[in-house]
CSV table of C-alpha atoms in Angstrom, one decimal:
chain,number,residue,atom,x,y,z
A,1,MET,CA,12.5,24.6,60.3
A,2,VAL,CA,15.8,26.2,60.0
A,3,SER,CA,16.5,28.2,57.0
A,4,PRO,CA,19.5,27.2,54.6
A,5,TYR,CA,20.9,30.4,55.4
A,6,GLU,CA,20.8,29.7,59.0
A,7,GLN,CA,22.3,26.0,58.5
A,8,ARG,CA,25.0,27.7,56.4
A,9,PHE,CA,26.0,30.2,58.9
A,10,GLY,CA,26.0,27.9,62.0
A,11,LEU,CA,22.6,28.1,63.4
A,12,ALA,CA,21.5,24.8,62.0
A,13,GLY,CA,19.6,22.8,64.8
A,14,ARG,CA,21.1,25.4,67.3
A,15,LEU,CA,18.6,27.8,68.0
A,16,ASP,CA,18.9,29.7,71.3
A,17,TRP,CA,22.6,29.9,70.9
A,18,LEU,CA,24.6,32.9,69.9
A,19,ASP,CA,28.3,32.6,69.3
A,20,ALA,CA,30.6,35.7,68.8
A,21,HIS,CA,32.2,34.2,65.6
A,22,GLN,CA,29.1,32.9,63.9
A,23,GLY,CA,28.7,33.7,60.4
A,24,LEU,CA,32.4,34.1,59.7
A,25,LEU,CA,33.2,31.0,57.7
A,26,GLY,CA,33.0,32.8,54.5
A,27,LEU,CA,36.1,34.7,55.3
A,28,GLY,CA,39.2,33.5,57.0
A,29,GLY,CA,40.8,30.5,55.8
A,30,VAL,CA,40.0,27.1,57.3
A,31,GLY,CA,36.9,26.9,59.2
A,32,GLY,CA,35.9,24.5,61.9
A,33,GLN,CA,39.2,24.8,63.7
A,34,TYR,CA,40.6,26.7,66.5
A,35,THR,CA,44.0,27.5,68.3
A,36,VAL,CA,43.6,26.3,71.8
A,37,SER,CA,45.4,29.0,73.6
A,38,GLU,CA,46.1,32.6,72.8
A,39,THR,CA,46.8,35.4,75.2
A,40,TYR,CA,44.0,38.0,75.4
A,41,PHE,CA,44.6,40.9,73.1
A,42,GLY,CA,44.4,43.7,75.5
A,43,ALA,CA,44.0,44.2,79.3
A,44,SER,CA,40.4,45.6,79.9
A,45,VAL,CA,39.7,45.9,76.4
A,46,ALA,CA,36.2,44.7,75.5
A,47,ALA,CA,35.5,42.9,72.2
A,48,TYR,CA,32.0,43.5,70.6
A,49,ALA,CA,30.5,41.2,68.0
A,50,ARG,CA,27.2,41.9,66.4
A,51,VAL,CA,25.1,38.9,65.7
A,52,TYR,CA,21.6,38.0,64.8
A,53,ASN,CA,19.1,36.1,67.0
A,54,PRO,CA,16.3,34.6,65.1
A,55,ARG,CA,14.0,34.2,67.9
A,56,ALA,CA,13.7,35.3,71.5
A,57,PHE,CA,14.8,32.8,74.2
A,58,VAL,CA,15.9,32.6,77.8
A,59,CYS,CA,19.5,32.4,78.2
A,60,THR,CA,20.9,30.3,81.0
A,61,HIS,CA,24.8,30.6,80.6
A,62,GLY,CA,27.5,32.5,78.9
A,63,TYR,CA,30.5,30.6,78.1
A,64,VAL,CA,34.2,31.1,76.9
A,65,PHE,CA,36.8,28.5,75.7
A,66,ASN,CA,39.8,28.9,78.1
A,67,GLY,CA,43.3,28.2,77.1
A,68,ALA,CA,46.3,26.6,78.9
A,69,VAL,CA,46.8,29.5,81.4
A,70,VAL,CA,44.1,31.1,83.5
A,71,SER,CA,44.6,34.5,85.1
A,72,GLY,CA,42.6,37.3,86.7
A,73,ASN,CA,39.0,37.9,85.9
A,74,PHE,CA,36.7,38.6,82.8
A,75,ASP,CA,33.1,39.7,82.2
A,76,ILE,CA,30.7,38.5,79.5
A,77,GLY,CA,27.4,40.0,78.4
A,78,ILE,CA,24.9,40.9,75.7
A,79,TYR,CA,23.8,44.4,74.5
A,80,ASN,CA,20.8,45.4,72.4
A,81,GLU,CA,21.3,46.8,68.8
A,82,LEU,CA,21.4,50.3,70.4
A,83,GLY,CA,24.4,49.4,72.6
A,84,THR,CA,22.5,49.2,76.1
A,85,LYS,CA,23.3,46.2,78.2
A,86,ILE,CA,20.7,43.6,78.7
A,87,ILE,CA,22.8,41.6,81.1
A,88,ALA,CA,26.3,40.9,82.1
A,89,ALA,CA,27.8,38.5,84.5
A,90,GLY,CA,30.0,40.8,86.2
A,91,ALA,CA,33.4,40.0,87.3
A,92,THR,CA,34.1,36.4,87.0
A,93,ALA,CA,37.4,34.7,88.0
A,94,GLN,CA,38.8,32.6,85.0
A,95,SER,CA,38.8,29.1,86.0
A,96,GLY,CA,39.5,25.7,84.3
A,97,THR,CA,42.3,25.5,81.9
A,98,SER,CA,41.8,24.1,78.4
A,99,GLN,CA,38.1,23.8,78.8
A,100,ILE,CA,34.7,25.6,78.3
A,101,GLN,CA,34.0,28.0,81.3
A,102,TRP,CA,30.3,28.3,81.9
A,103,VAL,CA,29.1,31.5,83.5
A,104,PRO,CA,25.3,31.7,84.8
A,105,LEU,CA,23.6,34.4,82.9
A,106,ALA,CA,19.8,34.4,83.1
A,107,ALA,CA,17.9,36.7,81.0
A,108,THR,CA,15.5,36.8,78.1
A,109,ILE,CA,17.2,37.6,75.0
A,110,PRO,CA,15.1,39.3,72.4
A,111,ALA,CA,15.2,38.4,68.7
A,112,GLY,CA,17.0,40.7,66.1
A,113,TRP,CA,20.2,42.3,66.0
A,114,LEU,CA,22.5,42.2,69.2
A,115,ILE,CA,26.0,42.8,70.4
A,116,LEU,CA,27.9,40.1,72.3
A,117,ALA,CA,30.6,41.4,74.6
A,118,PHE,CA,33.6,40.0,76.3
A,119,VAL,CA,36.5,41.5,78.3
A,120,ALA,CA,39.4,40.1,80.4
A,121,ASP,CA,41.1,42.3,83.0
A,122,ASN,CA,44.7,41.0,81.9
A,123,ILE,CA,46.8,39.7,78.9
A,124,THR,CA,48.1,36.8,80.8
A,125,ALA,CA,44.7,34.9,80.5
A,126,THR,CA,44.5,32.7,77.5
A,127,PHE,CA,41.6,31.6,75.4
A,128,ALA,CA,40.8,29.6,72.4
A,129,THR,CA,40.5,31.7,69.3
A,130,PRO,CA,39.3,30.6,65.7
A,131,ASN,CA,42.1,29.2,63.9
A,132,THR,CA,41.7,31.7,61.3
A,133,ASN,CA,44.7,32.6,59.3
A,134,ILE,CA,45.6,36.2,60.4
A,135,ALA,CA,46.4,36.9,56.8
A,136,HIS,CA,42.7,37.0,56.3
A,137,TYR,CA,42.4,39.8,58.6
A,138,PRO,CA,44.4,42.8,57.6
A,139,GLN,CA,43.7,46.0,59.3
A,140,GLY,CA,40.3,47.1,58.8
A,141,MET,CA,38.8,43.8,58.2
A,142,ILE,CA,37.5,42.8,61.5
A,143,GLU,CA,35.3,46.1,61.8
A,144,MET,CA,33.8,45.3,58.5
A,145,LEU,CA,32.8,41.9,59.9
A,146,GLY,CA,30.7,43.2,62.7
A,147,TRP,CA,33.4,43.5,65.4
A,148,ALA,CA,34.4,46.6,67.6
A,149,ARG,CA,36.2,47.2,70.8
A,150,GLU,CA,36.4,49.5,73.8
A,151,THR,CA,39.3,50.3,76.0
A,152,ALA,CA,38.9,50.6,79.7
A,153,ALA,CA,35.8,48.5,79.6
A,154,TYR,CA,36.4,46.0,82.6
A,155,PRO,CA,33.7,45.3,83.9
A,156,LEU,CA,31.5,45.7,80.9
A,157,PRO,CA,29.9,49.3,80.8
A,158,ALA,CA,26.1,50.0,81.0
A,159,ALA,CA,26.2,51.2,77.3
A,160,LEU,CA,28.9,51.0,74.5
A,161,THR,CA,31.3,53.2,73.1
A,162,PRO,CA,32.7,51.1,70.3
A,163,VAL,CA,35.7,52.0,68.4
A,164,ALA,CA,38.0,50.4,65.7
A,165,PHE,CA,40.2,47.4,66.5
A,166,GLY,CA,42.9,48.7,64.3
A,167,ALA,CA,45.7,46.3,63.6
A,168,ILE,CA,45.3,43.0,65.3
A,169,THR,CA,47.6,40.0,65.8
A,170,GLU,CA,45.2,38.0,67.7
A,171,LEU,CA,41.5,37.4,67.5
A,172,PRO,CA,39.0,37.7,70.2
A,173,PRO,CA,38.2,34.5,72.1
A,174,LEU,CA,35.5,31.9,71.2
A,175,PHE,CA,32.5,33.0,73.5
A,176,GLY,CA,28.9,33.2,73.5
A,177,VAL,CA,25.5,32.8,75.3
A,178,VAL,CA,23.2,29.9,75.3
A,179,ARG,CA,20.2,28.3,76.7
A,180,ARG,CA,22.0,25.3,78.1
A,181,TRP,CA,20.1,22.0,78.9
A,182,PRO,CA,20.7,20.2,81.0
B,1,MET,CA,8.7,30.2,57.5
B,2,SER,CA,7.2,29.2,60.8
B,3,LEU,CA,7.4,26.5,63.3
B,4,GLY,CA,4.7,24.8,65.3
B,5,ASN,CA,5.9,24.0,68.9
B,6,GLY,CA,3.1,22.8,71.4
B,7,GLY,CA,0.5,25.1,69.7
B,8,ALA,CA,3.0,28.2,69.7
B,9,ILE,CA,4.0,29.5,66.3
B,10,TYR,CA,7.5,30.9,65.9
B,11,ASP,CA,8.1,33.2,62.8
B,12,GLU,CA,11.5,32.4,62.0
B,13,ARG,CA,13.3,35.1,60.1
B,14,VAL,CA,15.5,34.2,57.4
B,15,ALA,CA,18.7,36.2,58.1
B,16,LEU,CA,22.4,36.1,58.2
B,17,ALA,CA,24.0,35.0,61.5
B,18,ARG,CA,26.3,37.9,60.9
B,19,PRO,CA,23.9,40.8,60.1
B,20,GLY,CA,24.5,43.9,58.3
B,21,ILE,CA,27.3,42.5,56.0
B,22,LEU,CA,27.4,41.6,52.5
B,23,HIS,CA,30.8,40.3,51.0
B,24,SER,CA,31.8,38.7,47.8
B,25,LEU,CA,32.7,35.5,49.6
B,26,MET,CA,29.5,35.0,51.6
B,27,ASP,CA,27.6,32.7,49.3
B,28,ILE,CA,30.5,30.6,48.2
B,29,SER,CA,32.1,29.6,51.6
B,30,ASP,CA,31.0,26.1,51.6
B,31,LYS,CA,32.5,25.7,48.3
B,32,MET,CA,35.4,27.3,49.0
B,33,TYR,CA,36.1,24.9,52.0
B,34,LEU,CA,35.6,21.9,49.7
B,35,ASN,CA,38.6,23.3,47.9
B,36,GLU,CA,40.7,24.4,50.9
B,37,THR,CA,41.7,28.1,51.0
B,38,ALA,CA,45.2,29.0,51.5
B,39,VAL,CA,46.5,32.6,52.3
B,40,PRO,CA,44.9,35.3,50.1
B,41,VAL,CA,46.9,36.5,47.2
B,42,SER,CA,47.3,39.9,45.7
B,43,ASP,CA,46.3,40.2,42.0
B,44,ASP,CA,46.0,43.2,39.7
B,45,ALA,CA,42.8,44.7,38.1
B,46,ASN,CA,44.1,43.6,34.6
B,47,THR,CA,42.3,46.2,32.5
B,48,ALA,CA,41.6,50.1,33.4
B,49,TYR,CA,37.9,50.8,34.0
B,50,ARG,CA,37.0,47.2,34.2
B,51,ALA,CA,34.2,46.6,36.9
B,52,TYR,CA,33.7,43.4,38.7
B,53,PHE,CA,30.4,42.2,39.9
B,54,VAL,CA,29.2,39.5,42.2
B,55,GLN,CA,25.7,38.5,43.0
B,56,VAL,CA,24.8,37.7,46.7
B,57,GLN,CA,21.6,37.1,48.4
B,58,ASN,CA,20.6,39.5,51.1
B,59,PRO,CA,18.2,37.9,53.4
B,60,GLN,CA,17.4,41.0,55.5
B,61,GLN,CA,17.1,44.7,54.6
B,62,PHE,CA,19.8,46.9,56.3
B,63,ALA,CA,21.5,50.2,55.9
B,64,ALA,CA,25.0,49.8,54.8
B,65,THR,CA,27.1,52.7,56.0
B,66,HIS,CA,30.5,51.5,54.4
B,67,ALA,CA,32.0,50.0,51.2
B,68,TRP,CA,35.2,48.1,51.6
B,69,TRP,CA,37.9,46.0,49.9
B,70,SER,CA,41.1,44.3,50.8
B,71,VAL,CA,43.8,46.3,49.1
B,72,GLY,CA,46.6,44.3,47.7
B,73,SER,CA,50.1,44.8,47.3
B,74,VAL,CA,50.1,47.5,44.6
B,75,GLY,CA,48.2,50.8,45.2
B,76,GLY,CA,47.6,53.7,43.3
B,77,GLY,CA,44.8,55.2,41.2
B,78,ASN,CA,41.2,55.4,42.1
B,79,PHE,CA,38.2,53.0,42.5
B,80,ASP,CA,34.6,53.1,42.8
B,81,MET,CA,32.3,50.5,44.8
B,82,GLY,CA,28.5,50.2,44.8
B,83,VAL,CA,25.6,48.0,45.2
B,84,TYR,CA,23.0,47.1,42.3
B,85,ALA,CA,19.6,45.8,42.3
B,86,LEU,CA,19.1,42.9,40.1
B,87,TYR,CA,15.8,42.9,38.3
B,88,GLY,CA,15.6,39.5,36.3
B,89,ASP,CA,16.6,39.8,32.8
B,90,GLN,CA,16.4,43.5,32.8
B,91,GLY,CA,19.9,44.0,34.2
B,92,LEU,CA,21.3,45.8,37.0
B,93,SER,CA,20.3,49.2,38.5
B,94,LEU,CA,22.5,51.1,40.8
B,95,LEU,CA,21.2,51.6,44.3
B,96,GLY,CA,24.2,53.6,45.4
B,97,ASN,CA,27.8,54.0,45.2
B,98,ILE,CA,30.8,55.7,47.0
B,99,GLY,CA,32.0,57.6,43.8
B,100,SER,CA,35.8,57.9,42.6
B,101,THR,CA,38.0,57.4,45.6
B,102,ALA,CA,41.7,57.3,45.8
B,103,VAL,CA,43.2,53.9,46.6
B,104,GLY,CA,44.3,53.8,50.1
B,105,SER,CA,47.0,52.0,52.0
B,106,THR,CA,48.2,48.6,50.6
B,107,GLY,CA,47.8,45.6,52.7
B,108,GLN,CA,44.8,46.9,54.7
B,109,VAL,CA,41.1,46.9,54.3
B,110,GLN,CA,40.1,50.4,52.9
B,111,ALA,CA,36.6,51.2,54.1
B,112,THR,CA,34.9,54.3,52.5
B,113,ALA,CA,31.5,55.7,54.0
B,114,PHE,CA,28.6,56.2,51.8
B,115,SER,CA,27.4,59.9,51.6
B,116,SER,CA,24.3,58.6,53.6
B,117,PRO,CA,23.5,55.1,54.7
B,118,LEU,CA,22.6,52.9,51.8
B,119,ILE,CA,19.4,50.9,52.3
B,120,ILE,CA,20.2,47.3,50.8
B,121,PRO,CA,16.8,45.5,50.2
B,122,SER,CA,16.4,41.9,50.8
B,123,GLY,CA,16.8,39.5,47.9
B,124,PRO,CA,19.5,39.3,45.2
B,125,VAL,CA,21.7,42.2,45.0
B,126,VAL,CA,25.1,42.9,43.1
B,127,LEU,CA,28.3,44.3,44.7
B,128,ALA,CA,30.4,46.0,42.2
B,129,ILE,CA,34.1,47.4,42.2
B,130,GLN,CA,35.9,49.3,39.4
B,131,PHE,CA,39.6,50.5,39.2
B,132,ASP,CA,40.8,53.2,36.8
B,133,THR,CA,44.2,51.4,36.5
B,134,ALA,CA,45.1,47.8,35.4
B,135,THR,CA,47.9,47.6,37.9
B,136,THR,CA,46.0,48.3,41.0
B,137,GLU,CA,45.9,44.9,43.2
B,138,ILE,CA,43.1,43.6,45.3
B,139,MET,CA,43.5,40.6,47.6
B,140,CYS,CA,41.9,37.5,46.4
B,141,GLU,CA,41.1,34.1,48.1
B,142,ASN,CA,43.5,31.3,47.1
B,143,PHE,CA,43.2,27.5,46.6
B,144,GLU,CA,45.4,24.7,47.7
B,145,PRO,CA,46.6,22.1,47.6
B,146,SER,CA,47.9,22.0,44.2
B,147,PRO,CA,46.9,21.2,41.5
B,148,ALA,CA,44.2,23.7,42.5
B,149,PRO,CA,40.7,23.7,40.9
B,150,SER,CA,40.9,26.1,37.9
B,151,TRP,CA,39.4,29.4,39.0
B,152,ASN,CA,38.6,30.4,35.6
B,153,ASN,CA,35.7,32.2,33.7
B,154,LEU,CA,33.5,29.1,34.1
B,155,LEU,CA,34.1,28.7,37.8
B,156,SER,CA,33.9,32.4,38.5
B,157,ARG,CA,30.6,32.7,36.6
B,158,LEU,CA,29.2,29.5,38.4
B,159,TRP,CA,29.9,31.5,41.7
B,160,GLY,CA,28.2,34.5,40.6
B,161,PHE,CA,31.1,36.8,39.5
B,162,SER,CA,31.0,38.7,36.2
B,163,GLN,CA,32.6,41.7,34.8
B,164,GLU,CA,32.2,44.6,32.2
B,165,ASP,CA,34.6,47.0,30.6
B,166,PHE,CA,34.0,50.7,30.6
B,167,GLY,CA,35.7,53.9,29.2
B,168,SER,CA,35.9,55.9,32.5
B,169,LEU,CA,35.7,55.3,36.2
B,170,GLY,CA,32.5,55.5,37.7
B,171,LEU,CA,29.9,52.8,38.1
B,172,PRO,CA,26.8,53.4,35.6
B,173,VAL,CA,23.3,53.7,36.7
B,174,THR,CA,22.3,50.8,34.7
B,175,THR,CA,24.4,47.9,33.1
B,176,SER,CA,24.4,44.4,32.2
B,177,ALA,CA,27.5,42.6,33.3
B,178,THR,CA,28.9,40.2,30.7
B,179,ASP,CA,30.3,36.9,31.4
B,180,PRO,CA,33.9,36.9,32.8
B,181,ILE,CA,36.7,36.3,30.3
B,182,THR,CA,40.2,35.2,31.0
B,183,PRO,CA,42.4,36.4,32.4
B,184,PHE,CA,40.4,36.9,35.6
B,185,PHE,CA,41.6,37.1,39.1
B,186,GLN,CA,43.6,34.3,40.7
B,187,GLY,CA,40.6,33.7,43.1
B,188,PRO,CA,37.6,35.4,44.3
B,189,PRO,CA,38.4,39.1,45.1
B,190,ILE,CA,37.6,40.2,48.7
B,191,PHE,CA,35.2,43.2,48.8
B,192,GLY,CA,31.7,44.1,50.4
B,193,VAL,CA,29.5,46.4,52.2
B,194,SER,CA,28.8,46.6,55.9
B,195,ASN,CA,26.8,48.4,58.5
B,196,ARG,CA,29.8,49.4,60.9
B,197,MET,CA,29.1,49.5,64.6
B,198,TYR,CA,30.6,52.8,65.4
């Protein structure tokens, strides 16, 4: 049974799935929508999102929502609460415009606090981002919502050194990890 | 709660999908989307030394490192923020606060560290913010389309907000927040506590 809290914050019926933007409906304007194509916010700048995994599961894929222009490479992975990498895909060529790109990612993901990570090596690549009115994200907000970043982080490092985002004009892409079936 | 699955029992913890964060909008997001939020609006504190409270449900104990609020268009003065435990009808008991702090830059989120990480217990807790001026402004959620539902003392009370007037700045150790009275903020004010990642 999924708790009302998990239902409210996007886990209802969808265990074994961690999304970097889960739990953010409470702040940020109109939920449930996204901008289909935004350029990545910083070349080789990793975005880190802390999430909660209610139960351990075997992950099969990472995913990211590509925008209208694909370019270069990205990496996607997941870290434990202490910032040590559990698994990452490594350098992956961005492929397939305006669609979800699936990346094989096989690992057992433990329950508890985790950190999802994504980095692109260029700012020509585009991705879908939450259609959250940026006015809801004044400088300093994104860090209070469980995000951080790290420069020169392509491919994803073995351990995190997170720092503040600072002022942002674009949100990190829609990405996550999942036990996909089929 | 537990789930039986072919003989295996999973202990599903009740927890936030976004752990380590409590904020003033977290328990009303579904109600807000029924009303469609617009761009946040800046609104003043109305009365010097008035404290504003919001009850939230913390599903999972965590250590808060920072208290934060979304500074509006007008700064100046000082503020205090804290977290209270809620003990039935016995009122509020202060778990911790940041103390008097100068209001920071307008148009940004001001995050202030607790002197040491504040353990927030699971269960109902109350977030509080207080200003020492009537003119300092805080960003508030807004509603559209017009005519908007009336964000008044009745709706704010229903959504867990309340207020109380004091004679000086500094959240008290114990208090009982009174019902909100008009005028109140134009919409739910934006503030909270978090465990920051760095």
